[in-house]
């Protein structure tokens, strides 16, 4: 049985690596991946990217892990309505500048542009919506429906508990992979936007989703 809880600070590096392994093959990394000849160095860089974001947003977002027999199997970042954005100062404070020693400035700026463009469709409703910023599952545990369980047994119940009033809360997220598109539709989300993001040699899809979560 999966036990859901808040992660400890000393677990954040392990969680960052799990996130990196979850997302390393995503098309949003296509451009910057070309800068790394060795897969191991690219993985190390993506681990540092996720570690920097996790540390910078640790006090501004809701973090959850799914644990089974003492091992973290899933992780999610949930952003509250009207929450403060993670700023450049937050990144500087956690040492994100060292990322520029591992990848070029143009490469990092391209990656940031992809992420910013991916968020744009939901930016108009983000202020008054819950946002699922990340959902990662341990690679060795794929196929066990752990992502769906995290959503339906942890994240959505938490939103229901935190709701104020009788009106449903809006819950949004986005992805740039077809497989995740199917995952979110299967779990009750509705697609409200599709756009393409231009990369150096190609373009990638970006899907945005929403659902209404009724309070308990």
mmCIF file with all atom_site columns, C-alpha atoms in Angstrom:
data_model
loop_
_atom_site.group_PDB
_atom_site.id
_atom_site.type_symbol
_atom_site.label_atom_id
_atom_site.label_alt_id
_atom_site.label_comp_id
_atom_site.label_asym_id
_atom_site.label_entity_id
_atom_site.label_seq_id
_atom_site.pdbx_PDB_ins_code
_atom_site.Cartn_x
_atom_site.Cartn_y
_atom_site.Cartn_z
_atom_site.occupancy
_atom_site.B_iso_or_equiv
_atom_site.pdbx_formal_charge
_atom_site.auth_seq_id
_atom_site.auth_comp_id
_atom_site.auth_asym_id
_atom_site.auth_atom_id
_atom_site.pdbx_PDB_model_num
ATOM 1   C CA . UNK A 1 1   ? 0.000   0.000  0.000   1.00 0.00 ? 1   UNK A CA 1
ATOM 2   C CA . UNK A 1 2   ? 1.270   3.461  -0.927  1.00 0.00 ? 2   UNK A CA 1
ATOM 3   C CA . UNK A 1 3   ? 1.737   5.936  1.913   1.00 0.00 ? 3   UNK A CA 1
ATOM 4   C CA . UNK A 1 4   ? 1.564   9.607  0.908   1.00 0.00 ? 4   UNK A CA 1
ATOM 5   C CA . UNK A 1 5   ? 3.492   12.203 2.868   1.00 0.00 ? 5   UNK A CA 1
ATOM 6   C CA . UNK A 1 6   ? 5.564   15.369 2.597   1.00 0.00 ? 6   UNK A CA 1
ATOM 7   C CA . UNK A 1 7   ? 9.208   14.823 1.669   1.00 0.00 ? 7   UNK A CA 1
ATOM 8   C CA . UNK A 1 8   ? 12.075  15.716 3.987   1.00 0.00 ? 8   UNK A CA 1
ATOM 9   C CA . UNK A 1 9   ? 14.739  18.179 2.865   1.00 0.00 ? 9   UNK A CA 1
ATOM 10  C CA . UNK A 1 10  ? 17.392  15.474 2.933   1.00 0.00 ? 10  UNK A CA 1
ATOM 11  C CA . UNK A 1 11  ? 15.347  13.493 0.390   1.00 0.00 ? 11  UNK A CA 1
ATOM 12  C CA . UNK A 1 12  ? 15.211  16.253 -2.234  1.00 0.00 ? 12  UNK A CA 1
ATOM 13  C CA . UNK A 1 13  ? 18.343  15.160 -4.095  1.00 0.00 ? 13  UNK A CA 1
ATOM 14  C CA . UNK A 1 14  ? 17.017  11.604 -4.433  1.00 0.00 ? 14  UNK A CA 1
ATOM 15  C CA . UNK A 1 15  ? 13.702  13.011 -5.640  1.00 0.00 ? 15  UNK A CA 1
ATOM 16  C CA . UNK A 1 16  ? 15.454  15.256 -8.167  1.00 0.00 ? 16  UNK A CA 1
ATOM 17  C CA . UNK A 1 17  ? 17.228  12.238 -9.643  1.00 0.00 ? 17  UNK A CA 1
ATOM 18  C CA . UNK A 1 18  ? 13.938  10.354 -9.909  1.00 0.00 ? 18  UNK A CA 1
ATOM 19  C CA . UNK A 1 19  ? 12.441  13.348 -11.729 1.00 0.00 ? 19  UNK A CA 1
ATOM 20  C CA . UNK A 1 20  ? 15.435  13.540 -14.060 1.00 0.00 ? 20  UNK A CA 1
ATOM 21  C CA . UNK A 1 21  ? 15.108  9.853  -14.957 1.00 0.00 ? 21  UNK A CA 1
ATOM 22  C CA . UNK A 1 22  ? 11.367  10.323 -15.512 1.00 0.00 ? 22  UNK A CA 1
ATOM 23  C CA . UNK A 1 23  ? 11.685  13.310 -17.842 1.00 0.00 ? 23  UNK A CA 1
ATOM 24  C CA . UNK A 1 24  ? 15.112  12.867 -19.459 1.00 0.00 ? 24  UNK A CA 1
ATOM 25  C CA . UNK A 1 25  ? 13.672  11.549 -22.741 1.00 0.00 ? 25  UNK A CA 1
ATOM 26  C CA . UNK A 1 26  ? 11.049  14.294 -23.029 1.00 0.00 ? 26  UNK A CA 1
ATOM 27  C CA . UNK A 1 27  ? 11.265  16.391 -26.219 1.00 0.00 ? 27  UNK A CA 1
ATOM 28  C CA . UNK A 1 28  ? 11.648  19.640 -24.252 1.00 0.00 ? 28  UNK A CA 1
ATOM 29  C CA . UNK A 1 29  ? 15.301  18.617 -23.725 1.00 0.00 ? 29  UNK A CA 1
ATOM 30  C CA . UNK A 1 30  ? 16.027  17.902 -27.407 1.00 0.00 ? 30  UNK A CA 1
ATOM 31  C CA . UNK A 1 31  ? 18.041  21.079 -28.036 1.00 0.00 ? 31  UNK A CA 1
ATOM 32  C CA . UNK A 1 32  ? 20.208  21.140 -24.935 1.00 0.00 ? 32  UNK A CA 1
ATOM 33  C CA . UNK A 1 33  ? 20.851  17.402 -25.125 1.00 0.00 ? 33  UNK A CA 1
ATOM 34  C CA . UNK A 1 34  ? 23.013  18.010 -28.207 1.00 0.00 ? 34  UNK A CA 1
ATOM 35  C CA . UNK A 1 35  ? 25.588  19.761 -26.033 1.00 0.00 ? 35  UNK A CA 1
ATOM 36  C CA . UNK A 1 36  ? 26.424  16.544 -24.177 1.00 0.00 ? 36  UNK A CA 1
ATOM 37  C CA . UNK A 1 37  ? 28.399  13.780 -25.856 1.00 0.00 ? 37  UNK A CA 1
ATOM 38  C CA . UNK A 1 38  ? 28.191  11.487 -22.853 1.00 0.00 ? 38  UNK A CA 1
ATOM 39  C CA . UNK A 1 39  ? 24.721  10.358 -21.628 1.00 0.00 ? 39  UNK A CA 1
ATOM 40  C CA . UNK A 1 40  ? 25.992  10.268 -18.039 1.00 0.00 ? 40  UNK A CA 1
ATOM 41  C CA . UNK A 1 41  ? 26.932  13.941 -18.090 1.00 0.00 ? 41  UNK A CA 1
ATOM 42  C CA . UNK A 1 42  ? 23.576  14.854 -19.582 1.00 0.00 ? 42  UNK A CA 1
ATOM 43  C CA . UNK A 1 43  ? 21.804  12.933 -16.823 1.00 0.00 ? 43  UNK A CA 1
ATOM 44  C CA . UNK A 1 44  ? 23.902  14.725 -14.203 1.00 0.00 ? 44  UNK A CA 1
ATOM 45  C CA . UNK A 1 45  ? 22.923  18.076 -15.721 1.00 0.00 ? 45  UNK A CA 1
ATOM 46  C CA . UNK A 1 46  ? 19.203  17.233 -15.764 1.00 0.00 ? 46  UNK A CA 1
ATOM 47  C CA . UNK A 1 47  ? 19.479  16.079 -12.140 1.00 0.00 ? 47  UNK A CA 1
ATOM 48  C CA . UNK A 1 48  ? 20.951  19.471 -11.240 1.00 0.00 ? 48  UNK A CA 1
ATOM 49  C CA . UNK A 1 49  ? 18.188  21.274 -13.170 1.00 0.00 ? 49  UNK A CA 1
ATOM 50  C CA . UNK A 1 50  ? 15.479  19.474 -11.233 1.00 0.00 ? 50  UNK A CA 1
ATOM 51  C CA . UNK A 1 51  ? 17.325  19.816 -7.939  1.00 0.00 ? 51  UNK A CA 1
ATOM 52  C CA . UNK A 1 52  ? 17.602  23.580 -8.424  1.00 0.00 ? 52  UNK A CA 1
ATOM 53  C CA . UNK A 1 53  ? 13.916  23.919 -9.228  1.00 0.00 ? 53  UNK A CA 1
ATOM 54  C CA . UNK A 1 54  ? 12.830  21.702 -6.342  1.00 0.00 ? 54  UNK A CA 1
ATOM 55  C CA . UNK A 1 55  ? 14.968  23.599 -3.832  1.00 0.00 ? 55  UNK A CA 1
ATOM 56  C CA . UNK A 1 56  ? 13.844  26.990 -5.162  1.00 0.00 ? 56  UNK A CA 1
ATOM 57  C CA . UNK A 1 57  ? 10.152  26.081 -4.965  1.00 0.00 ? 57  UNK A CA 1
ATOM 58  C CA . UNK A 1 58  ? 10.271  24.027 -1.759  1.00 0.00 ? 58  UNK A CA 1
ATOM 59  C CA . UNK A 1 59  ? 8.681   26.745 0.391   1.00 0.00 ? 59  UNK A CA 1
ATOM 60  C CA . UNK A 1 60  ? 6.317   28.042 -2.282  1.00 0.00 ? 60  UNK A CA 1
ATOM 61  C CA . UNK A 1 61  ? 4.629   24.846 -3.479  1.00 0.00 ? 61  UNK A CA 1
ATOM 62  C CA . UNK A 1 62  ? 3.061   21.715 -2.031  1.00 0.00 ? 62  UNK A CA 1
ATOM 63  C CA . UNK A 1 63  ? 5.287   18.622 -2.323  1.00 0.00 ? 63  UNK A CA 1
ATOM 64  C CA . UNK A 1 64  ? 4.091   15.041 -1.958  1.00 0.00 ? 64  UNK A CA 1
ATOM 65  C CA . UNK A 1 65  ? 5.789   11.665 -2.211  1.00 0.00 ? 65  UNK A CA 1
ATOM 66  C CA . UNK A 1 66  ? 4.273   8.216  -2.518  1.00 0.00 ? 66  UNK A CA 1
ATOM 67  C CA . UNK A 1 67  ? 6.219   5.687  -0.452  1.00 0.00 ? 67  UNK A CA 1
ATOM 68  C CA . UNK A 1 68  ? 6.060   1.899  -0.529  1.00 0.00 ? 68  UNK A CA 1
ATOM 69  C CA . UNK A 1 69  ? 8.026   -0.178 1.991   1.00 0.00 ? 69  UNK A CA 1
ATOM 70  C CA . UNK A 1 70  ? 10.239  2.775  2.838   1.00 0.00 ? 70  UNK A CA 1
ATOM 71  C CA . UNK A 1 71  ? 11.072  3.587  -0.781  1.00 0.00 ? 71  UNK A CA 1
ATOM 72  C CA . UNK A 1 72  ? 9.885   6.701  -2.627  1.00 0.00 ? 72  UNK A CA 1
ATOM 73  C CA . UNK A 1 73  ? 8.009   5.601  -5.743  1.00 0.00 ? 73  UNK A CA 1
ATOM 74  C CA . UNK A 1 74  ? 6.269   8.799  -6.862  1.00 0.00 ? 74  UNK A CA 1
ATOM 75  C CA . UNK A 1 75  ? 6.517   12.548 -6.439  1.00 0.00 ? 75  UNK A CA 1
ATOM 76  C CA . UNK A 1 76  ? 4.325   15.539 -7.237  1.00 0.00 ? 76  UNK A CA 1
ATOM 77  C CA . UNK A 1 77  ? 4.563   19.319 -7.083  1.00 0.00 ? 77  UNK A CA 1
ATOM 78  C CA . UNK A 1 78  ? 1.255   21.133 -6.634  1.00 0.00 ? 78  UNK A CA 1
ATOM 79  C CA . UNK A 1 79  ? 1.052   24.920 -6.897  1.00 0.00 ? 79  UNK A CA 1
ATOM 80  C CA . UNK A 1 80  ? -1.659  26.654 -4.897  1.00 0.00 ? 80  UNK A CA 1
ATOM 81  C CA . UNK A 1 81  ? -3.988  29.324 -6.326  1.00 0.00 ? 81  UNK A CA 1
ATOM 82  C CA . UNK A 1 82  ? -2.588  32.846 -5.979  1.00 0.00 ? 82  UNK A CA 1
ATOM 83  C CA . UNK A 1 83  ? 0.802   31.505 -4.931  1.00 0.00 ? 83  UNK A CA 1
ATOM 84  C CA . UNK A 1 84  ? 3.998   33.470 -5.441  1.00 0.00 ? 84  UNK A CA 1
ATOM 85  C CA . UNK A 1 85  ? 6.065   32.509 -8.477  1.00 0.00 ? 85  UNK A CA 1
ATOM 86  C CA . UNK A 1 86  ? 9.582   31.158 -8.129  1.00 0.00 ? 86  UNK A CA 1
ATOM 87  C CA . UNK A 1 87  ? 11.889  34.101 -8.901  1.00 0.00 ? 87  UNK A CA 1
ATOM 88  C CA . UNK A 1 88  ? 15.404  34.422 -10.293 1.00 0.00 ? 88  UNK A CA 1
ATOM 89  C CA . UNK A 1 89  ? 16.517  35.397 -6.804  1.00 0.00 ? 89  UNK A CA 1
ATOM 90  C CA . UNK A 1 90  ? 15.165  32.079 -5.497  1.00 0.00 ? 90  UNK A CA 1
ATOM 91  C CA . UNK A 1 91  ? 17.280  30.251 -8.066  1.00 0.00 ? 91  UNK A CA 1
ATOM 92  C CA . UNK A 1 92  ? 20.364  32.278 -7.213  1.00 0.00 ? 92  UNK A CA 1
ATOM 93  C CA . UNK A 1 93  ? 19.900  31.473 -3.540  1.00 0.00 ? 93  UNK A CA 1
ATOM 94  C CA . UNK A 1 94  ? 19.980  27.729 -4.206  1.00 0.00 ? 94  UNK A CA 1
ATOM 95  C CA . UNK A 1 95  ? 23.081  27.891 -6.390  1.00 0.00 ? 95  UNK A CA 1
ATOM 96  C CA . UNK A 1 96  ? 21.512  27.493 -9.827  1.00 0.00 ? 96  UNK A CA 1
ATOM 97  C CA . UNK A 1 97  ? 24.276  29.591 -11.398 1.00 0.00 ? 97  UNK A CA 1
ATOM 98  C CA . UNK A 1 98  ? 26.504  26.507 -11.447 1.00 0.00 ? 98  UNK A CA 1
ATOM 99  C CA . UNK A 1 99  ? 24.286  25.110 -14.206 1.00 0.00 ? 99  UNK A CA 1
ATOM 100 C CA . UNK A 1 100 ? 25.995  27.532 -16.576 1.00 0.00 ? 100 UNK A CA 1
ATOM 101 C CA . UNK A 1 101 ? 29.257  25.673 -15.979 1.00 0.00 ? 101 UNK A CA 1
ATOM 102 C CA . UNK A 1 102 ? 27.717  22.501 -17.390 1.00 0.00 ? 102 UNK A CA 1
ATOM 103 C CA . UNK A 1 103 ? 25.763  23.861 -20.362 1.00 0.00 ? 103 UNK A CA 1
ATOM 104 C CA . UNK A 1 104 ? 25.893  26.931 -22.590 1.00 0.00 ? 104 UNK A CA 1
ATOM 105 C CA . UNK A 1 105 ? 23.900  30.090 -21.895 1.00 0.00 ? 105 UNK A CA 1
ATOM 106 C CA . UNK A 1 106 ? 22.037  29.823 -25.254 1.00 0.00 ? 106 UNK A CA 1
ATOM 107 C CA . UNK A 1 107 ? 21.159  26.209 -24.491 1.00 0.00 ? 107 UNK A CA 1
ATOM 108 C CA . UNK A 1 108 ? 19.771  27.001 -21.051 1.00 0.00 ? 108 UNK A CA 1
ATOM 109 C CA . UNK A 1 109 ? 17.844  30.007 -22.402 1.00 0.00 ? 109 UNK A CA 1
ATOM 110 C CA . UNK A 1 110 ? 16.264  27.785 -25.070 1.00 0.00 ? 110 UNK A CA 1
ATOM 111 C CA . UNK A 1 111 ? 15.214  25.305 -22.390 1.00 0.00 ? 111 UNK A CA 1
ATOM 112 C CA . UNK A 1 112 ? 13.705  28.082 -20.279 1.00 0.00 ? 112 UNK A CA 1
ATOM 113 C CA . UNK A 1 113 ? 11.841  29.368 -23.327 1.00 0.00 ? 113 UNK A CA 1
ATOM 114 C CA . UNK A 1 114 ? 10.327  25.930 -23.939 1.00 0.00 ? 114 UNK A CA 1
ATOM 115 C CA . UNK A 1 115 ? 9.162   25.760 -20.322 1.00 0.00 ? 115 UNK A CA 1
ATOM 116 C CA . UNK A 1 116 ? 7.765   29.297 -20.393 1.00 0.00 ? 116 UNK A CA 1
ATOM 117 C CA . UNK A 1 117 ? 5.908   28.652 -23.653 1.00 0.00 ? 117 UNK A CA 1
ATOM 118 C CA . UNK A 1 118 ? 4.469   25.452 -22.231 1.00 0.00 ? 118 UNK A CA 1
ATOM 119 C CA . UNK A 1 119 ? 3.011   27.360 -19.285 1.00 0.00 ? 119 UNK A CA 1
ATOM 120 C CA . UNK A 1 120 ? 1.479   30.174 -21.343 1.00 0.00 ? 120 UNK A CA 1
ATOM 121 C CA . UNK A 1 121 ? -1.919  28.599 -22.175 1.00 0.00 ? 121 UNK A CA 1
ATOM 122 C CA . UNK A 1 122 ? -2.634  28.148 -18.473 1.00 0.00 ? 122 UNK A CA 1
ATOM 123 C CA . UNK A 1 123 ? -1.189  31.465 -17.332 1.00 0.00 ? 123 UNK A CA 1
ATOM 124 C CA . UNK A 1 124 ? -4.535  33.252 -17.653 1.00 0.00 ? 124 UNK A CA 1
ATOM 125 C CA . UNK A 1 125 ? -6.246  30.885 -15.233 1.00 0.00 ? 125 UNK A CA 1
ATOM 126 C CA . UNK A 1 126 ? -3.243  29.962 -13.063 1.00 0.00 ? 126 UNK A CA 1
ATOM 127 C CA . UNK A 1 127 ? -3.884  32.738 -10.542 1.00 0.00 ? 127 UNK A CA 1
ATOM 128 C CA . UNK A 1 128 ? -7.141  31.176 -9.388  1.00 0.00 ? 128 UNK A CA 1
ATOM 129 C CA . UNK A 1 129 ? -6.311  27.536 -10.102 1.00 0.00 ? 129 UNK A CA 1
ATOM 130 C CA . UNK A 1 130 ? -4.363  24.676 -8.618  1.00 0.00 ? 130 UNK A CA 1
ATOM 131 C CA . UNK A 1 131 ? -1.560  23.591 -10.946 1.00 0.00 ? 131 UNK A CA 1
ATOM 132 C CA . UNK A 1 132 ? 0.159   20.233 -11.163 1.00 0.00 ? 132 UNK A CA 1
ATOM 133 C CA . UNK A 1 133 ? 3.693   21.317 -11.981 1.00 0.00 ? 133 UNK A CA 1
ATOM 134 C CA . UNK A 1 134 ? 5.330   17.886 -11.928 1.00 0.00 ? 134 UNK A CA 1
ATOM 135 C CA . UNK A 1 135 ? 4.369   14.244 -11.508 1.00 0.00 ? 135 UNK A CA 1
ATOM 136 C CA . UNK A 1 136 ? 7.208   11.727 -11.515 1.00 0.00 ? 136 UNK A CA 1
ATOM 137 C CA . UNK A 1 137 ? 7.247   7.958  -11.004 1.00 0.00 ? 137 UNK A CA 1
ATOM 138 C CA . UNK A 1 138 ? 10.214  5.730  -10.266 1.00 0.00 ? 138 UNK A CA 1
ATOM 139 C CA . UNK A 1 139 ? 11.254  4.130  -13.555 1.00 0.00 ? 139 UNK A CA 1
ATOM 140 C CA . UNK A 1 140 ? 11.510  0.666  -12.039 1.00 0.00 ? 140 UNK A CA 1
ATOM 141 C CA . UNK A 1 141 ? 7.866   0.920  -10.932 1.00 0.00 ? 141 UNK A CA 1
ATOM 142 C CA . UNK A 1 142 ? 6.278   1.922  -14.225 1.00 0.00 ? 142 UNK A CA 1
ATOM 143 C CA . UNK A 1 143 ? 3.138   0.078  -15.229 1.00 0.00 ? 143 UNK A CA 1
ATOM 144 C CA . UNK A 1 144 ? 1.819   -0.055 -11.656 1.00 0.00 ? 144 UNK A CA 1
ATOM 145 C CA . UNK A 1 145 ? -0.558  2.911  -12.075 1.00 0.00 ? 145 UNK A CA 1
ATOM 146 C CA . UNK A 1 146 ? 1.387   4.905  -9.500  1.00 0.00 ? 146 UNK A CA 1
ATOM 147 C CA . UNK A 1 147 ? 0.821   8.186  -11.345 1.00 0.00 ? 147 UNK A CA 1
ATOM 148 C CA . UNK A 1 148 ? -2.948  7.663  -11.392 1.00 0.00 ? 148 UNK A CA 1
ATOM 149 C CA . UNK A 1 149 ? -2.893  6.650  -7.742  1.00 0.00 ? 149 UNK A CA 1
ATOM 150 C CA . UNK A 1 150 ? -0.956  9.767  -6.785  1.00 0.00 ? 150 UNK A CA 1
ATOM 151 C CA . UNK A 1 151 ? -3.539  11.916 -8.543  1.00 0.00 ? 151 UNK A CA 1
ATOM 152 C CA . UNK A 1 152 ? -6.661  10.184 -7.275  1.00 0.00 ? 152 UNK A CA 1
ATOM 153 C CA . UNK A 1 153 ? -5.552  9.118  -3.800  1.00 0.00 ? 153 UNK A CA 1
ATOM 154 C CA . UNK A 1 154 ? -3.413  12.116 -2.825  1.00 0.00 ? 154 UNK A CA 1
ATOM 155 C CA . UNK A 1 155 ? -3.524  15.248 -5.001  1.00 0.00 ? 155 UNK A CA 1
ATOM 156 C CA . UNK A 1 156 ? -7.226  15.512 -5.824  1.00 0.00 ? 156 UNK A CA 1
ATOM 157 C CA . UNK A 1 157 ? -8.339  14.617 -2.262  1.00 0.00 ? 157 UNK A CA 1
ATOM 158 C CA . UNK A 1 158 ? -5.953  17.275 -0.947  1.00 0.00 ? 158 UNK A CA 1
ATOM 159 C CA . UNK A 1 159 ? -7.469  19.907 -3.248  1.00 0.00 ? 159 UNK A CA 1
ATOM 160 C CA . UNK A 1 160 ? -10.942 18.902 -2.081  1.00 0.00 ? 160 UNK A CA 1
ATOM 161 C CA . UNK A 1 161 ? -9.927  19.247 1.559   1.00 0.00 ? 161 UNK A CA 1
ATOM 162 C CA . UNK A 1 162 ? -8.391  22.662 0.962   1.00 0.00 ? 162 UNK A CA 1
ATOM 163 C CA . UNK A 1 163 ? -11.342 24.045 -1.007  1.00 0.00 ? 163 UNK A CA 1
ATOM 164 C CA . UNK A 1 164 ? -13.160 27.054 0.390   1.00 0.00 ? 164 UNK A CA 1
ATOM 165 C CA . UNK A 1 165 ? -16.859 27.463 -0.368  1.00 0.00 ? 165 UNK A CA 1
ATOM 166 C CA . UNK A 1 166 ? -19.202 25.330 -2.428  1.00 0.00 ? 166 UNK A CA 1
ATOM 167 C CA . UNK A 1 167 ? -17.879 26.017 -5.932  1.00 0.00 ? 167 UNK A CA 1
ATOM 168 C CA . UNK A 1 168 ? -15.542 23.535 -7.666  1.00 0.00 ? 168 UNK A CA 1
ATOM 169 C CA . UNK A 1 169 ? -11.849 24.398 -7.833  1.00 0.00 ? 169 UNK A CA 1
ATOM 170 C CA . UNK A 1 170 ? -10.018 24.462 -11.159 1.00 0.00 ? 170 UNK A CA 1
ATOM 171 C CA . UNK A 1 171 ? -7.068  22.095 -11.520 1.00 0.00 ? 171 UNK A CA 1
ATOM 172 C CA . UNK A 1 172 ? -4.710  22.535 -14.494 1.00 0.00 ? 172 UNK A CA 1
ATOM 173 C CA . UNK A 1 173 ? -1.591  20.928 -15.934 1.00 0.00 ? 173 UNK A CA 1
ATOM 174 C CA . UNK A 1 174 ? 0.251   20.518 -19.232 1.00 0.00 ? 174 UNK A CA 1
ATOM 175 C CA . UNK A 1 175 ? 2.565   18.133 -21.103 1.00 0.00 ? 175 UNK A CA 1
ATOM 176 C CA . UNK A 1 176 ? 4.442   17.835 -24.388 1.00 0.00 ? 176 UNK A CA 1
ATOM 177 C CA . UNK A 1 177 ? 4.181   14.069 -24.885 1.00 0.00 ? 177 UNK A CA 1
ATOM 178 C CA . UNK A 1 178 ? 1.387   12.039 -26.453 1.00 0.00 ? 178 UNK A CA 1
ATOM 179 C CA . UNK A 1 179 ? 1.585   9.343  -23.796 1.00 0.00 ? 179 UNK A CA 1
ATOM 180 C CA . UNK A 1 180 ? 0.998   11.896 -21.034 1.00 0.00 ? 180 UNK A CA 1
ATOM 181 C CA . UNK A 1 181 ? -1.857  13.404 -23.015 1.00 0.00 ? 181 UNK A CA 1
ATOM 182 C CA . UNK A 1 182 ? -3.599  10.027 -22.876 1.00 0.00 ? 182 UNK A CA 1
ATOM 183 C CA . UNK A 1 183 ? -2.763  9.699  -19.181 1.00 0.00 ? 183 UNK A CA 1
ATOM 184 C CA . UNK A 1 184 ? -4.414  12.988 -18.226 1.00 0.00 ? 184 UNK A CA 1
ATOM 185 C CA . UNK A 1 185 ? -7.492  12.384 -20.366 1.00 0.00 ? 185 UNK A CA 1
ATOM 186 C CA . UNK A 1 186 ? -7.850  8.930  -18.796 1.00 0.00 ? 186 UNK A CA 1
ATOM 187 C CA . UNK A 1 187 ? -7.700  10.501 -15.334 1.00 0.00 ? 187 UNK A CA 1
ATOM 188 C CA . UNK A 1 188 ? -10.537 12.956 -15.881 1.00 0.00 ? 188 UNK A CA 1
ATOM 189 C CA . UNK A 1 189 ? -8.845  16.031 -17.336 1.00 0.00 ? 189 UNK A CA 1
ATOM 190 C CA . UNK A 1 190 ? -10.179 17.863 -20.387 1.00 0.00 ? 190 UNK A CA 1
ATOM 191 C CA . UNK A 1 191 ? -7.864  19.324 -23.012 1.00 0.00 ? 191 UNK A CA 1
ATOM 192 C CA . UNK A 1 192 ? -8.372  23.077 -23.396 1.00 0.00 ? 192 UNK A CA 1
ATOM 193 C CA . UNK A 1 193 ? -5.395  24.057 -25.533 1.00 0.00 ? 193 UNK A CA 1
ATOM 194 C CA . UNK A 1 194 ? -2.957  22.604 -28.020 1.00 0.00 ? 194 UNK A CA 1
ATOM 195 C CA . UNK A 1 195 ? -0.026  24.523 -29.439 1.00 0.00 ? 195 UNK A CA 1
ATOM 196 C CA . UNK A 1 196 ? 3.389   23.799 -30.901 1.00 0.00 ? 196 UNK A CA 1
ATOM 197 C CA . UNK A 1 197 ? 6.733   24.941 -29.542 1.00 0.00 ? 197 UNK A CA 1
ATOM 198 C CA . UNK A 1 198 ? 9.499   25.622 -32.041 1.00 0.00 ? 198 UNK A CA 1
ATOM 199 C CA . UNK A 1 199 ? 12.807  23.918 -31.357 1.00 0.00 ? 199 UNK A CA 1
ATOM 200 C CA . UNK A 1 200 ? 16.052  24.331 -33.329 1.00 0.00 ? 200 UNK A CA 1
ATOM 201 C CA . UNK A 1 201 ? 15.325  21.702 -35.980 1.00 0.00 ? 201 UNK A CA 1
ATOM 202 C CA . UNK A 1 202 ? 11.712  20.762 -35.318 1.00 0.00 ? 202 UNK A CA 1
ATOM 203 C CA . UNK A 1 203 ? 8.646   21.569 -33.249 1.00 0.00 ? 203 UNK A CA 1
ATOM 204 C CA . UNK A 1 204 ? 7.019   19.737 -30.356 1.00 0.00 ? 204 UNK A CA 1
ATOM 205 C CA . UNK A 1 205 ? 3.411   19.569 -29.214 1.00 0.00 ? 205 UNK A CA 1
ATOM 206 C CA . UNK A 1 206 ? 2.164   21.141 -26.006 1.00 0.00 ? 206 UNK A CA 1
ATOM 207 C CA . UNK A 1 207 ? -1.178  20.096 -24.507 1.00 0.00 ? 207 UNK A CA 1
ATOM 208 C CA . UNK A 1 208 ? -2.919  21.895 -21.635 1.00 0.00 ? 208 UNK A CA 1
ATOM 209 C CA . UNK A 1 209 ? -5.603  20.310 -19.455 1.00 0.00 ? 209 UNK A CA 1
ATOM 210 C CA . UNK A 1 210 ? -8.082  21.244 -16.766 1.00 0.00 ? 210 UNK A CA 1
ATOM 211 C CA . UNK A 1 211 ? -10.635 19.642 -14.500 1.00 0.00 ? 211 UNK A CA 1
ATOM 212 C CA . UNK A 1 212 ? -13.131 20.874 -11.950 1.00 0.00 ? 212 UNK A CA 1
ATOM 213 C CA . UNK A 1 213 ? -12.626 19.457 -8.459  1.00 0.00 ? 213 UNK A CA 1
ATOM 214 C CA . UNK A 1 214 ? -15.715 19.560 -6.283  1.00 0.00 ? 214 UNK A CA 1
ATOM 215 C CA . UNK A 1 215 ? -15.137 20.238 -2.579  1.00 0.00 ? 215 UNK A CA 1
ATOM 216 C CA . UNK A 1 216 ? -15.830 17.496 -0.042  1.00 0.00 ? 216 UNK A CA 1
#
